[in-house]
Amino acid sequence: MGRVQGKVAVVTGGASGIGLATAQVLAKEGAKVVIADFNQKGAEEAAQEIVSQGGEAIGIFLDASKEESIKETIEKTVEKYGTVNILFNNVGLTNLKKDLDVLNLDLDEWDRLMDVNLKSVLIGCKYAIPHMIEAGGGSIINTASMAAFASDAIRTAYGASKAAVVHLTKYVATQYGMHNIRCNAVAPGLILTPAAKNNLSPELQKTFMRYNALPYHGEPEDIANTVLFLASDEVKFLTGQTIEVEGGHYLGNPTIPDFRAMSGMKSN
Ligand SMILES: NC(=O)c1ccc[n+]([C@@H]2O[C@H](COP(=O)([O-])OP(=O)(O)OC[C@H]3O[C@@H](n4cnc5c(N)ncnc54)[C@H](O)[C@@H]3O)[C@@H](O)[C@H]2O)c1
């Protein structure tokens, strides 16, 4: 018996990275998974892989910047599997070229990131919650980011959108808890998805790791297992929370790595 046996799960942005790992973990633990992604081919291939391993999944097209497309994703899920029990609102974008500091950021990009990173979460909830109410409950998990808590030299829109995801999570938890619907978020630190590996030079990866409390980088499975935990009925009293999965990167005094190096202590 899997930890989410028989539940119907929607994973947005499930063709790659964190979403892909989560779709695989949920399927392995018995869920029927709808993988919804802009990259339809990738979503279909991910679903085929799950099916070839004995799981249940379909891959469908989603444009998370469009209300109609999110609505269709939920409708197709209900058509195929009868309801929605788990919604992983995971799609999110960043743009290192246009999402800059306050004086230089592109305002159209601000709007686009707010639509894809934040409004899509609201709309996913809007269309999934009525089915969850009908089913007697459900679990919604939103992907935030440590950028919700720690500011940066650039990526202003990204950070603001993810901070709003953290707060929206509390609103949904407050408003629909009476229907046995839980809503939590996960805030990843740097997770070495294939895209992150491509974007960050080995030097930058090493610099980043220097500030981790743990001696390794995060991997998509680290988030996937946290989402599984939040999705399962094992934590039926947990709602409105954001779990920070970041290897202790943002813990403690920021000068600790320098102090360790100066003192000859073990360091990353
Ligand atoms: N990787 C990290 O270090 C990290 C850290 C913090 C937060 N996050 C968050 O985790 C989530 C997943 O990130 P990832 O690193 O796995 O990214 P990724 O780029 O590997 O995967 C994102 C997926 O979303 C899909 N997508 C993009 N725009 C879409 C749209 N408009 N509609 C539908 N699908 C769309 C892409 O096709 C892709 O398959 C995002 O919300 C991201 O902000 C990632």
PDB file of C-alpha atoms and ligand atoms in Angstrom:
ATOM      1  CA  MET A   1       0.000   0.000   0.000  1.00  0.00           C
ATOM      2  CA  GLY A   2       1.583   3.275  -1.155  1.00  0.00           C
ATOM      3  CA  ARG A   3       1.575   6.450   0.914  1.00  0.00           C
ATOM      4  CA  VAL A   4      -0.815   8.173  -1.512  1.00  0.00           C
ATOM      5  CA  GLN A   5      -2.475   5.005  -2.800  1.00  0.00           C
ATOM      6  CA  GLY A   6      -5.371   5.634  -5.181  1.00  0.00           C
ATOM      7  CA  LYS A   7      -5.210   9.440  -4.898  1.00  0.00           C
ATOM      8  CA  VAL A   8      -5.470  11.571  -8.014  1.00  0.00           C
ATOM      9  CA  ALA A   9      -2.621  14.064  -8.283  1.00  0.00           C
ATOM     10  CA  VAL A  10      -2.038  16.968 -10.670  1.00  0.00           C
ATOM     11  CA  VAL A  11       1.584  18.062 -11.042  1.00  0.00           C
ATOM     12  CA  THR A  12       2.144  21.290 -12.960  1.00  0.00           C
ATOM     13  CA  GLY A  13       5.513  21.762 -14.629  1.00  0.00           C
ATOM     14  CA  GLY A  14       5.929  17.994 -14.360  1.00  0.00           C
ATOM     15  CA  ALA A  15       8.007  17.429 -17.502  1.00  0.00           C
ATOM     16  CA  SER A  16      11.260  18.471 -15.882  1.00  0.00           C
ATOM     17  CA  GLY A  17      13.197  19.005 -12.657  1.00  0.00           C
ATOM     18  CA  ILE A  18      11.293  19.135  -9.386  1.00  0.00           C
ATOM     19  CA  GLY A  19       7.909  18.454 -10.994  1.00  0.00           C
ATOM     20  CA  LEU A  20       9.188  15.391 -12.843  1.00  0.00           C
ATOM     21  CA  ALA A  21      10.790  13.896  -9.726  1.00  0.00           C
ATOM     22  CA  THR A  22       7.597  14.557  -7.765  1.00  0.00           C
ATOM     23  CA  ALA A  23       5.368  12.964 -10.406  1.00  0.00           C
ATOM     24  CA  GLN A  24       7.572   9.861 -10.263  1.00  0.00           C
ATOM     25  CA  VAL A  25       7.562   9.683  -6.456  1.00  0.00           C
ATOM     26  CA  LEU A  26       3.783  10.200  -6.194  1.00  0.00           C
ATOM     27  CA  ALA A  27       3.182   7.508  -8.835  1.00  0.00           C
ATOM     28  CA  LYS A  28       5.541   5.104  -7.071  1.00  0.00           C
ATOM     29  CA  GLU A  29       3.516   5.641  -3.909  1.00  0.00           C
ATOM     30  CA  GLY A  30       0.266   4.719  -5.657  1.00  0.00           C
ATOM     31  CA  ALA A  31      -1.142   7.995  -6.998  1.00  0.00           C
ATOM     32  CA  LYS A  32      -2.700   8.427 -10.442  1.00  0.00           C
ATOM     33  CA  VAL A  33      -0.749  11.360 -11.789  1.00  0.00           C
ATOM     34  CA  VAL A  34      -1.621  14.013 -14.357  1.00  0.00           C
ATOM     35  CA  ILE A  35       1.576  15.632 -15.575  1.00  0.00           C
ATOM     36  CA  ALA A  36       0.696  19.050 -16.994  1.00  0.00           C
ATOM     37  CA  ASP A  37       3.340  21.082 -18.768  1.00  0.00           C
ATOM     38  CA  PHE A  38       3.958  23.579 -21.536  1.00  0.00           C
ATOM     39  CA  ASN A  39       6.309  20.923 -22.878  1.00  0.00           C
ATOM     40  CA  GLN A  40       3.577  18.475 -23.869  1.00  0.00           C
ATOM     41  CA  LYS A  41       5.974  15.956 -25.403  1.00  0.00           C
ATOM     42  CA  GLY A  42       8.053  15.927 -22.209  1.00  0.00           C
ATOM     43  CA  ALA A  43       4.907  15.490 -20.110  1.00  0.00           C
ATOM     44  CA  GLU A  44       3.728  12.590 -22.276  1.00  0.00           C
ATOM     45  CA  GLU A  45       7.134  10.913 -22.153  1.00  0.00           C
ATOM     46  CA  ALA A  46       7.285  11.282 -18.370  1.00  0.00           C
ATOM     47  CA  ALA A  47       3.840   9.687 -18.108  1.00  0.00           C
ATOM     48  CA  GLN A  48       4.851   6.821 -20.431  1.00  0.00           C
ATOM     49  CA  GLU A  49       7.893   6.158 -18.269  1.00  0.00           C
ATOM     50  CA  ILE A  50       5.673   5.908 -15.186  1.00  0.00           C
ATOM     51  CA  VAL A  51       3.255   3.585 -16.982  1.00  0.00           C
ATOM     52  CA  SER A  52       6.129   1.393 -18.188  1.00  0.00           C
ATOM     53  CA  GLN A  53       7.127   0.987 -14.535  1.00  0.00           C
ATOM     54  CA  GLY A  54       3.615  -0.153 -13.602  1.00  0.00           C
ATOM     55  CA  GLY A  55       2.222   3.215 -12.436  1.00  0.00           C
ATOM     56  CA  GLU A  56      -0.720   5.286 -13.654  1.00  0.00           C
ATOM     57  CA  ALA A  57      -0.173   8.642 -15.367  1.00  0.00           C
ATOM     58  CA  ILE A  58      -1.064  10.823 -18.317  1.00  0.00           C
ATOM     59  CA  GLY A  59       0.784  13.802 -19.764  1.00  0.00           C
ATOM     60  CA  ILE A  60      -1.117  16.845 -21.016  1.00  0.00           C
ATOM     61  CA  PHE A  61      -0.471  20.375 -22.285  1.00  0.00           C
ATOM     62  CA  LEU A  62      -0.715  23.275 -19.846  1.00  0.00           C
ATOM     63  CA  ASP A  63       0.015  26.958 -20.287  1.00  0.00           C
ATOM     64  CA  ALA A  64       0.054  28.152 -16.687  1.00  0.00           C
ATOM     65  CA  SER A  65      -0.179  31.786 -17.779  1.00  0.00           C
ATOM     66  CA  LYS A  66      -3.735  31.176 -19.071  1.00  0.00           C
ATOM     67  CA  GLU A  67      -6.765  30.663 -16.843  1.00  0.00           C
ATOM     68  CA  GLU A  68      -8.546  28.640 -19.515  1.00  0.00           C
ATOM     69  CA  SER A  69      -5.640  26.212 -19.811  1.00  0.00           C
ATOM     70  CA  ILE A  70      -5.467  25.655 -16.034  1.00  0.00           C
ATOM     71  CA  LYS A  71      -9.239  25.100 -15.982  1.00  0.00           C
ATOM     72  CA  GLU A  72      -8.886  22.547 -18.786  1.00  0.00           C
ATOM     73  CA  THR A  73      -6.116  20.734 -16.890  1.00  0.00           C
ATOM     74  CA  ILE A  74      -8.408  20.217 -13.911  1.00  0.00           C
ATOM     75  CA  GLU A  75     -11.342  19.262 -16.176  1.00  0.00           C
ATOM     76  CA  LYS A  76      -9.239  16.695 -18.061  1.00  0.00           C
ATOM     77  CA  THR A  77      -8.052  15.257 -14.750  1.00  0.00           C
ATOM     78  CA  VAL A  78     -11.605  14.828 -13.498  1.00  0.00           C
ATOM     79  CA  GLU A  79     -12.671  13.367 -16.855  1.00  0.00           C
ATOM     80  CA  LYS A  80      -9.872  10.797 -16.744  1.00  0.00           C
ATOM     81  CA  TYR A  81      -9.648   9.894 -13.043  1.00  0.00           C
ATOM     82  CA  GLY A  82     -12.910  11.181 -11.505  1.00  0.00           C
ATOM     83  CA  THR A  83     -11.584  13.831  -9.084  1.00  0.00           C
ATOM     84  CA  VAL A  84      -8.536  15.738  -7.819  1.00  0.00           C
ATOM     85  CA  ASN A  85      -7.107  14.832  -4.397  1.00  0.00           C
ATOM     86  CA  ILE A  86      -3.619  16.348  -4.650  1.00  0.00           C
ATOM     87  CA  LEU A  87      -2.633  19.508  -6.507  1.00  0.00           C
ATOM     88  CA  PHE A  88       1.058  20.349  -6.815  1.00  0.00           C
ATOM     89  CA  ASN A  89       1.188  23.935  -8.105  1.00  0.00           C
ATOM     90  CA  ASN A  90       4.812  23.801  -9.158  1.00  0.00           C
ATOM     91  CA  VAL A  91       5.243  25.798 -12.367  1.00  0.00           C
ATOM     92  CA  GLY A  92       7.573  28.722 -11.870  1.00  0.00           C
ATOM     93  CA  LEU A  93       9.875  30.872 -13.944  1.00  0.00           C
ATOM     94  CA  THR A  94      12.819  33.119 -13.401  1.00  0.00           C
ATOM     95  CA  ASN A  95      14.575  35.407 -15.881  1.00  0.00           C
ATOM     96  CA  LEU A  96      18.104  36.561 -15.133  1.00  0.00           C
ATOM     97  CA  LYS A  97      18.129  38.964 -18.095  1.00  0.00           C
ATOM     98  CA  LYS A  98      14.904  40.897 -17.525  1.00  0.00           C
ATOM     99  CA  ASP A  99      13.980  40.400 -13.873  1.00  0.00           C
ATOM    100  CA  LEU A 100      16.622  42.722 -12.467  1.00  0.00           C
ATOM    101  CA  ASP A 101      16.854  45.256  -9.630  1.00  0.00           C
ATOM    102  CA  VAL A 102      14.014  47.720  -9.011  1.00  0.00           C
ATOM    103  CA  LEU A 103      15.413  50.460 -11.265  1.00  0.00           C
ATOM    104  CA  ASN A 104      16.160  48.172 -14.181  1.00  0.00           C
ATOM    105  CA  LEU A 105      13.582  45.425 -14.237  1.00  0.00           C
ATOM    106  CA  ASP A 106      11.298  45.025 -17.220  1.00  0.00           C
ATOM    107  CA  LEU A 107       7.722  45.731 -16.090  1.00  0.00           C
ATOM    108  CA  ASP A 108       6.207  43.410 -18.692  1.00  0.00           C
ATOM    109  CA  GLU A 109       8.417  40.651 -17.296  1.00  0.00           C
ATOM    110  CA  TRP A 110       7.198  41.525 -13.791  1.00  0.00           C
ATOM    111  CA  ASP A 111       3.618  40.927 -15.022  1.00  0.00           C
ATOM    112  CA  ARG A 112       4.550  37.683 -16.771  1.00  0.00           C
ATOM    113  CA  LEU A 113       6.320  36.274 -13.697  1.00  0.00           C
ATOM    114  CA  MET A 114       3.434  37.286 -11.455  1.00  0.00           C
ATOM    115  CA  ASP A 115       1.036  35.479 -13.813  1.00  0.00           C
ATOM    116  CA  VAL A 116       3.065  32.280 -14.118  1.00  0.00           C
ATOM    117  CA  ASN A 117       4.479  32.073 -10.574  1.00  0.00           C
ATOM    118  CA  LEU A 118       1.602  33.460  -8.515  1.00  0.00           C
ATOM    119  CA  LYS A 119      -1.679  33.824 -10.375  1.00  0.00           C
ATOM    120  CA  SER A 120      -1.405  30.261 -11.703  1.00  0.00           C
ATOM    121  CA  VAL A 121      -1.344  29.020  -8.089  1.00  0.00           C
ATOM    122  CA  LEU A 122      -4.501  30.980  -7.285  1.00  0.00           C
ATOM    123  CA  ILE A 123      -6.256  29.727 -10.421  1.00  0.00           C
ATOM    124  CA  GLY A 124      -5.160  26.112  -9.863  1.00  0.00           C
ATOM    125  CA  CYS A 125      -6.728  26.306  -6.403  1.00  0.00           C
ATOM    126  CA  LYS A 126      -9.848  27.997  -7.787  1.00  0.00           C
ATOM    127  CA  TYR A 127     -10.614  25.102 -10.144  1.00  0.00           C
ATOM    128  CA  ALA A 128      -9.379  22.174  -8.015  1.00  0.00           C
ATOM    129  CA  ILE A 129     -10.961  23.117  -4.679  1.00  0.00           C
ATOM    130  CA  PRO A 130     -14.611  22.499  -5.698  1.00  0.00           C
ATOM    131  CA  HIS A 131     -13.648  18.914  -6.640  1.00  0.00           C
ATOM    132  CA  MET A 132     -11.735  18.478  -3.388  1.00  0.00           C
ATOM    133  CA  ILE A 133     -14.765  19.722  -1.429  1.00  0.00           C
ATOM    134  CA  GLU A 134     -16.924  17.195  -3.255  1.00  0.00           C
ATOM    135  CA  ALA A 135     -14.375  14.443  -2.527  1.00  0.00           C
ATOM    136  CA  GLY A 136     -14.326  15.277   1.207  1.00  0.00           C
ATOM    137  CA  GLY A 137     -10.882  16.880   1.260  1.00  0.00           C
ATOM    138  CA  GLY A 138      -7.556  17.224  -0.450  1.00  0.00           C
ATOM    139  CA  SER A 139      -3.993  18.441  -0.233  1.00  0.00           C
ATOM    140  CA  ILE A 140      -2.559  21.395  -2.142  1.00  0.00           C
ATOM    141  CA  ILE A 141       1.174  21.978  -2.236  1.00  0.00           C
ATOM    142  CA  ASN A 142       2.640  25.121  -3.774  1.00  0.00           C
ATOM    143  CA  THR A 143       6.246  25.593  -4.828  1.00  0.00           C
ATOM    144  CA  ALA A 144       7.648  28.746  -3.260  1.00  0.00           C
ATOM    145  CA  SER A 145      11.392  29.374  -3.019  1.00  0.00           C
ATOM    146  CA  MET A 146      13.915  30.574  -0.454  1.00  0.00           C
ATOM    147  CA  ALA A 147      13.788  33.747  -2.567  1.00  0.00           C
ATOM    148  CA  ALA A 148      10.523  34.363  -0.710  1.00  0.00           C
ATOM    149  CA  PHE A 149      12.534  34.988   2.466  1.00  0.00           C
ATOM    150  CA  ALA A 150      16.000  36.152   1.376  1.00  0.00           C
ATOM    151  CA  SER A 151      16.322  39.118  -0.960  1.00  0.00           C
ATOM    152  CA  ASP A 152      18.751  39.235  -3.848  1.00  0.00           C
ATOM    153  CA  ALA A 153      20.648  41.732  -6.017  1.00  0.00           C
ATOM    154  CA  ILE A 154      18.329  40.927  -8.950  1.00  0.00           C
ATOM    155  CA  ARG A 155      15.223  38.710  -9.484  1.00  0.00           C
ATOM    156  CA  THR A 156      12.920  41.198  -7.748  1.00  0.00           C
ATOM    157  CA  ALA A 157       9.740  39.911  -9.395  1.00  0.00           C
ATOM    158  CA  TYR A 158      10.668  36.293  -8.738  1.00  0.00           C
ATOM    159  CA  GLY A 159      11.221  36.934  -5.018  1.00  0.00           C
ATOM    160  CA  ALA A 160       8.065  39.013  -4.658  1.00  0.00           C
ATOM    161  CA  SER A 161       5.972  36.408  -6.501  1.00  0.00           C
ATOM    162  CA  LYS A 162       7.295  33.571  -4.317  1.00  0.00           C
ATOM    163  CA  ALA A 163       6.755  35.566  -1.097  1.00  0.00           C
ATOM    164  CA  ALA A 164       3.157  36.031  -2.208  1.00  0.00           C
ATOM    165  CA  VAL A 165       2.869  32.266  -2.829  1.00  0.00           C
ATOM    166  CA  VAL A 166       3.838  31.685   0.824  1.00  0.00           C
ATOM    167  CA  HIS A 167       1.086  34.038   2.011  1.00  0.00           C
ATOM    168  CA  LEU A 168      -1.508  32.791  -0.474  1.00  0.00           C
ATOM    169  CA  THR A 169      -0.834  29.301   0.917  1.00  0.00           C
ATOM    170  CA  LYS A 170      -1.989  30.505   4.344  1.00  0.00           C
ATOM    171  CA  TYR A 171      -5.127  32.094   2.892  1.00  0.00           C
ATOM    172  CA  VAL A 172      -6.138  28.883   1.123  1.00  0.00           C
ATOM    173  CA  ALA A 173      -5.381  26.845   4.259  1.00  0.00           C
ATOM    174  CA  THR A 174      -7.516  29.219   6.356  1.00  0.00           C
ATOM    175  CA  GLN A 175     -10.423  29.448   3.942  1.00  0.00           C
ATOM    176  CA  TYR A 176     -10.860  25.753   3.047  1.00  0.00           C
ATOM    177  CA  GLY A 177      -9.581  23.883   6.116  1.00  0.00           C
ATOM    178  CA  MET A 178     -13.210  23.354   7.177  1.00  0.00           C
ATOM    179  CA  HIS A 179     -13.580  21.207   4.059  1.00  0.00           C
ATOM    180  CA  ASN A 180     -10.630  19.052   5.119  1.00  0.00           C
ATOM    181  CA  ILE A 181      -8.428  20.696   2.501  1.00  0.00           C
ATOM    182  CA  ARG A 182      -4.850  21.305   3.569  1.00  0.00           C
ATOM    183  CA  CYS A 183      -2.596  23.766   1.771  1.00  0.00           C
ATOM    184  CA  ASN A 184       1.149  23.919   2.351  1.00  0.00           C
ATOM    185  CA  ALA A 185       4.182  25.096   0.431  1.00  0.00           C
ATOM    186  CA  VAL A 186       7.704  23.938  -0.090  1.00  0.00           C
ATOM    187  CA  ALA A 187      10.531  26.488  -0.362  1.00  0.00           C
ATOM    188  CA  PRO A 188      13.507  24.964  -2.160  1.00  0.00           C
ATOM    189  CA  GLY A 189      16.983  26.372  -1.905  1.00  0.00           C
ATOM    190  CA  LEU A 190      19.263  25.669  -4.839  1.00  0.00           C
ATOM    191  CA  ILE A 191      18.216  22.341  -6.332  1.00  0.00           C
ATOM    192  CA  LEU A 192      20.452  20.894  -8.982  1.00  0.00           C
ATOM    193  CA  THR A 193      17.880  20.202 -11.661  1.00  0.00           C
ATOM    194  CA  PRO A 194      19.269  19.637 -15.162  1.00  0.00           C
ATOM    195  CA  ALA A 195      18.423  23.288 -15.972  1.00  0.00           C
ATOM    196  CA  ALA A 196      20.180  24.588 -12.845  1.00  0.00           C
ATOM    197  CA  LYS A 197      23.238  22.480 -13.672  1.00  0.00           C
ATOM    198  CA  ASN A 198      23.337  24.016 -17.144  1.00  0.00           C
ATOM    199  CA  ASN A 199      22.891  27.567 -15.870  1.00  0.00           C
ATOM    200  CA  LEU A 200      25.400  27.504 -13.012  1.00  0.00           C
ATOM    201  CA  SER A 201      29.091  27.035 -13.684  1.00  0.00           C
ATOM    202  CA  PRO A 202      30.915  24.489 -11.480  1.00  0.00           C
ATOM    203  CA  GLU A 203      32.610  27.470  -9.756  1.00  0.00           C
ATOM    204  CA  LEU A 204      29.247  29.016  -8.876  1.00  0.00           C
ATOM    205  CA  GLN A 205      27.937  25.659  -7.649  1.00  0.00           C
ATOM    206  CA  LYS A 206      30.987  25.367  -5.414  1.00  0.00           C
ATOM    207  CA  THR A 207      30.526  28.900  -4.062  1.00  0.00           C
ATOM    208  CA  PHE A 208      26.897  28.157  -3.308  1.00  0.00           C
ATOM    209  CA  MET A 209      27.745  24.959  -1.475  1.00  0.00           C
ATOM    210  CA  ARG A 210      30.291  26.719   0.700  1.00  0.00           C
ATOM    211  CA  TYR A 211      27.346  28.277   2.567  1.00  0.00           C
ATOM    212  CA  ASN A 212      25.347  25.057   3.028  1.00  0.00           C
ATOM    213  CA  ALA A 213      25.258  23.518   6.501  1.00  0.00           C
ATOM    214  CA  LEU A 214      25.126  20.090   4.829  1.00  0.00           C
ATOM    215  CA  PRO A 215      28.008  18.929   2.634  1.00  0.00           C
ATOM    216  CA  TYR A 216      26.011  18.432  -0.580  1.00  0.00           C
ATOM    217  CA  HIS A 217      23.621  20.113  -3.021  1.00  0.00           C
ATOM    218  CA  GLY A 218      19.869  19.644  -3.126  1.00  0.00           C
ATOM    219  CA  GLU A 219      18.398  17.297  -5.707  1.00  0.00           C
ATOM    220  CA  PRO A 220      14.894  17.175  -7.202  1.00  0.00           C
ATOM    221  CA  GLU A 221      14.117  14.064  -5.108  1.00  0.00           C
ATOM    222  CA  ASP A 222      14.663  16.085  -1.916  1.00  0.00           C
ATOM    223  CA  ILE A 223      11.718  18.282  -2.872  1.00  0.00           C
ATOM    224  CA  ALA A 224       9.706  15.383  -4.282  1.00  0.00           C
ATOM    225  CA  ASN A 225       9.906  13.499  -0.970  1.00  0.00           C
ATOM    226  CA  THR A 226       8.830  16.617   0.932  1.00  0.00           C
ATOM    227  CA  VAL A 227       5.850  17.044  -1.384  1.00  0.00           C
ATOM    228  CA  LEU A 228       4.945  13.370  -0.875  1.00  0.00           C
ATOM    229  CA  PHE A 229       5.044  13.942   2.889  1.00  0.00           C
ATOM    230  CA  LEU A 230       2.765  16.995   2.576  1.00  0.00           C
ATOM    231  CA  ALA A 231       0.433  15.209   0.165  1.00  0.00           C
ATOM    232  CA  SER A 232      -0.033  12.109   2.316  1.00  0.00           C
ATOM    233  CA  ASP A 233      -2.616  11.708   5.076  1.00  0.00           C
ATOM    234  CA  GLU A 234       0.264  11.048   7.497  1.00  0.00           C
ATOM    235  CA  VAL A 235       0.381  14.782   8.181  1.00  0.00           C
ATOM    236  CA  LYS A 236      -3.345  15.448   8.338  1.00  0.00           C
ATOM    237  CA  PHE A 237      -2.933  18.169  11.023  1.00  0.00           C
ATOM    238  CA  LEU A 238      -0.334  20.150   9.062  1.00  0.00           C
ATOM    239  CA  THR A 239      -1.622  23.122   7.085  1.00  0.00           C
ATOM    240  CA  GLY A 240      -0.672  26.662   6.059  1.00  0.00           C
ATOM    241  CA  GLN A 241       3.049  25.945   6.449  1.00  0.00           C
ATOM    242  CA  THR A 242       6.014  26.470   4.179  1.00  0.00           C
ATOM    243  CA  ILE A 243       8.754  23.880   4.581  1.00  0.00           C
ATOM    244  CA  GLU A 244      12.229  25.188   3.781  1.00  0.00           C
ATOM    245  CA  VAL A 245      14.281  22.514   2.029  1.00  0.00           C
ATOM    246  CA  GLU A 246      17.637  24.205   1.584  1.00  0.00           C
ATOM    247  CA  GLY A 247      20.418  22.228   3.248  1.00  0.00           C
ATOM    248  CA  GLY A 248      20.850  24.850   5.951  1.00  0.00           C
ATOM    249  CA  HIS A 249      22.096  27.361   3.391  1.00  0.00           C
ATOM    250  CA  TYR A 250      20.180  30.213   5.013  1.00  0.00           C
ATOM    251  CA  LEU A 251      20.710  29.089   8.616  1.00  0.00           C
ATOM    252  CA  GLY A 252      22.960  30.799  11.102  1.00  0.00           C
ATOM    253  CA  ASN A 253      25.426  33.617  10.865  1.00  0.00           C
ATOM    254  CA  PRO A 254      26.489  34.246   7.226  1.00  0.00           C
ATOM    255  CA  THR A 255      30.121  34.625   8.283  1.00  0.00           C
ATOM    256  CA  ILE A 256      30.324  31.005   9.548  1.00  0.00           C
ATOM    257  CA  PRO A 257      31.983  29.600   6.374  1.00  0.00           C
ATOM    258  CA  ASP A 258      34.717  32.252   6.628  1.00  0.00           C
ATOM    259  CA  PHE A 259      35.160  31.582  10.335  1.00  0.00           C
ATOM    260  CA  ARG A 260      35.434  27.835   9.713  1.00  0.00           C
ATOM    261  CA  ALA A 261      38.034  28.351   7.000  1.00  0.00           C
ATOM    262  CA  MET A 262      40.042  30.756   9.206  1.00  0.00           C
ATOM    263  CA  SER A 263      39.914  28.342  12.139  1.00  0.00           C
ATOM    264  CA  GLY A 264      40.907  25.322  10.058  1.00  0.00           C
ATOM    265  CA  MET A 265      37.565  23.634  10.800  1.00  0.00           C
ATOM    266  CA  LYS A 266      35.866  21.207   8.401  1.00  0.00           C
ATOM    267  CA  SER A 267      34.092  23.242   5.728  1.00  0.00           C
ATOM    268  CA  ASN A 268      32.361  22.760   2.370  1.00  0.00           C
TER     269      ASN A 268
HETATM  270  N1  LIG B   1      15.708  24.469  -9.111  1.00  0.00           N
HETATM  271  C1  LIG B   1      15.848  25.309  -8.110  1.00  0.00           C
HETATM  272  O1  LIG B   1      16.959  25.559  -7.622  1.00  0.00           O
HETATM  273  C2  LIG B   1      14.638  25.983  -7.510  1.00  0.00           C
HETATM  274  C3  LIG B   1      14.812  26.716  -6.326  1.00  0.00           C
HETATM  275  C4  LIG B   1      13.712  27.339  -5.753  1.00  0.00           C
HETATM  276  C5  LIG B   1      12.454  27.223  -6.338  1.00  0.00           C
HETATM  277  N2  LIG B   1      12.322  26.515  -7.487  1.00  0.00           N
HETATM  278  C6  LIG B   1      10.968  26.436  -8.056  1.00  0.00           C
HETATM  279  O2  LIG B   1      10.658  25.087  -8.344  1.00  0.00           O
HETATM  280  C7  LIG B   1       9.721  25.036  -9.417  1.00  0.00           C
HETATM  281  C8  LIG B   1      10.227  24.060 -10.474  1.00  0.00           C
HETATM  282  O3  LIG B   1      11.498  24.481 -10.875  1.00  0.00           O
HETATM  283  P1  LIG B   1      12.537  23.528 -11.620  1.00  0.00           P
HETATM  284  O4  LIG B   1      13.879  23.978 -11.188  1.00  0.00           O
HETATM  285  O5  LIG B   1      12.143  22.112 -11.471  1.00  0.00           O
HETATM  286  O6  LIG B   1      12.334  24.054 -13.112  1.00  0.00           O
HETATM  287  P2  LIG B   1      12.440  23.342 -14.537  1.00  0.00           P
HETATM  288  O7  LIG B   1      12.759  24.437 -15.472  1.00  0.00           O
HETATM  289  O8  LIG B   1      13.331  22.152 -14.490  1.00  0.00           O
HETATM  290  O9  LIG B   1      10.943  22.843 -14.780  1.00  0.00           O
HETATM  291  C9  LIG B   1       9.892  23.744 -14.930  1.00  0.00           C
HETATM  292  C10 LIG B   1       8.849  23.108 -15.826  1.00  0.00           C
HETATM  293  O10 LIG B   1       7.782  24.038 -15.949  1.00  0.00           O
HETATM  294  C11 LIG B   1       7.373  24.080 -17.298  1.00  0.00           C
HETATM  295  N3  LIG B   1       6.776  25.390 -17.581  1.00  0.00           N
HETATM  296  C12 LIG B   1       7.394  26.581 -17.671  1.00  0.00           C
HETATM  297  N4  LIG B   1       6.509  27.543 -17.952  1.00  0.00           N
HETATM  298  C13 LIG B   1       5.302  26.945 -18.026  1.00  0.00           C
HETATM  299  C14 LIG B   1       3.995  27.408 -18.286  1.00  0.00           C
HETATM  300  N5  LIG B   1       3.728  28.707 -18.537  1.00  0.00           N
HETATM  301  N6  LIG B   1       2.994  26.513 -18.286  1.00  0.00           N
HETATM  302  C15 LIG B   1       3.230  25.222 -18.039  1.00  0.00           C
HETATM  303  N7  LIG B   1       4.445  24.709 -17.806  1.00  0.00           N
HETATM  304  C16 LIG B   1       5.475  25.565 -17.788  1.00  0.00           C
HETATM  305  C17 LIG B   1       8.624  23.837 -18.106  1.00  0.00           C
HETATM  306  O11 LIG B   1       8.311  23.354 -19.410  1.00  0.00           O
HETATM  307  C18 LIG B   1       9.351  22.803 -17.244  1.00  0.00           C
HETATM  308  O12 LIG B   1       9.007  21.483 -17.597  1.00  0.00           O
HETATM  309  C19 LIG B   1       9.565  26.467  -9.923  1.00  0.00           C
HETATM  310  O13 LIG B   1       8.412  27.032  -9.330  1.00  0.00           O
HETATM  311  C20 LIG B   1      10.812  27.162  -9.388  1.00  0.00           C
HETATM  312  O14 LIG B   1      10.621  28.541  -9.199  1.00  0.00           O
HETATM  313  C21 LIG B   1      13.378  25.894  -8.085  1.00  0.00           C
END
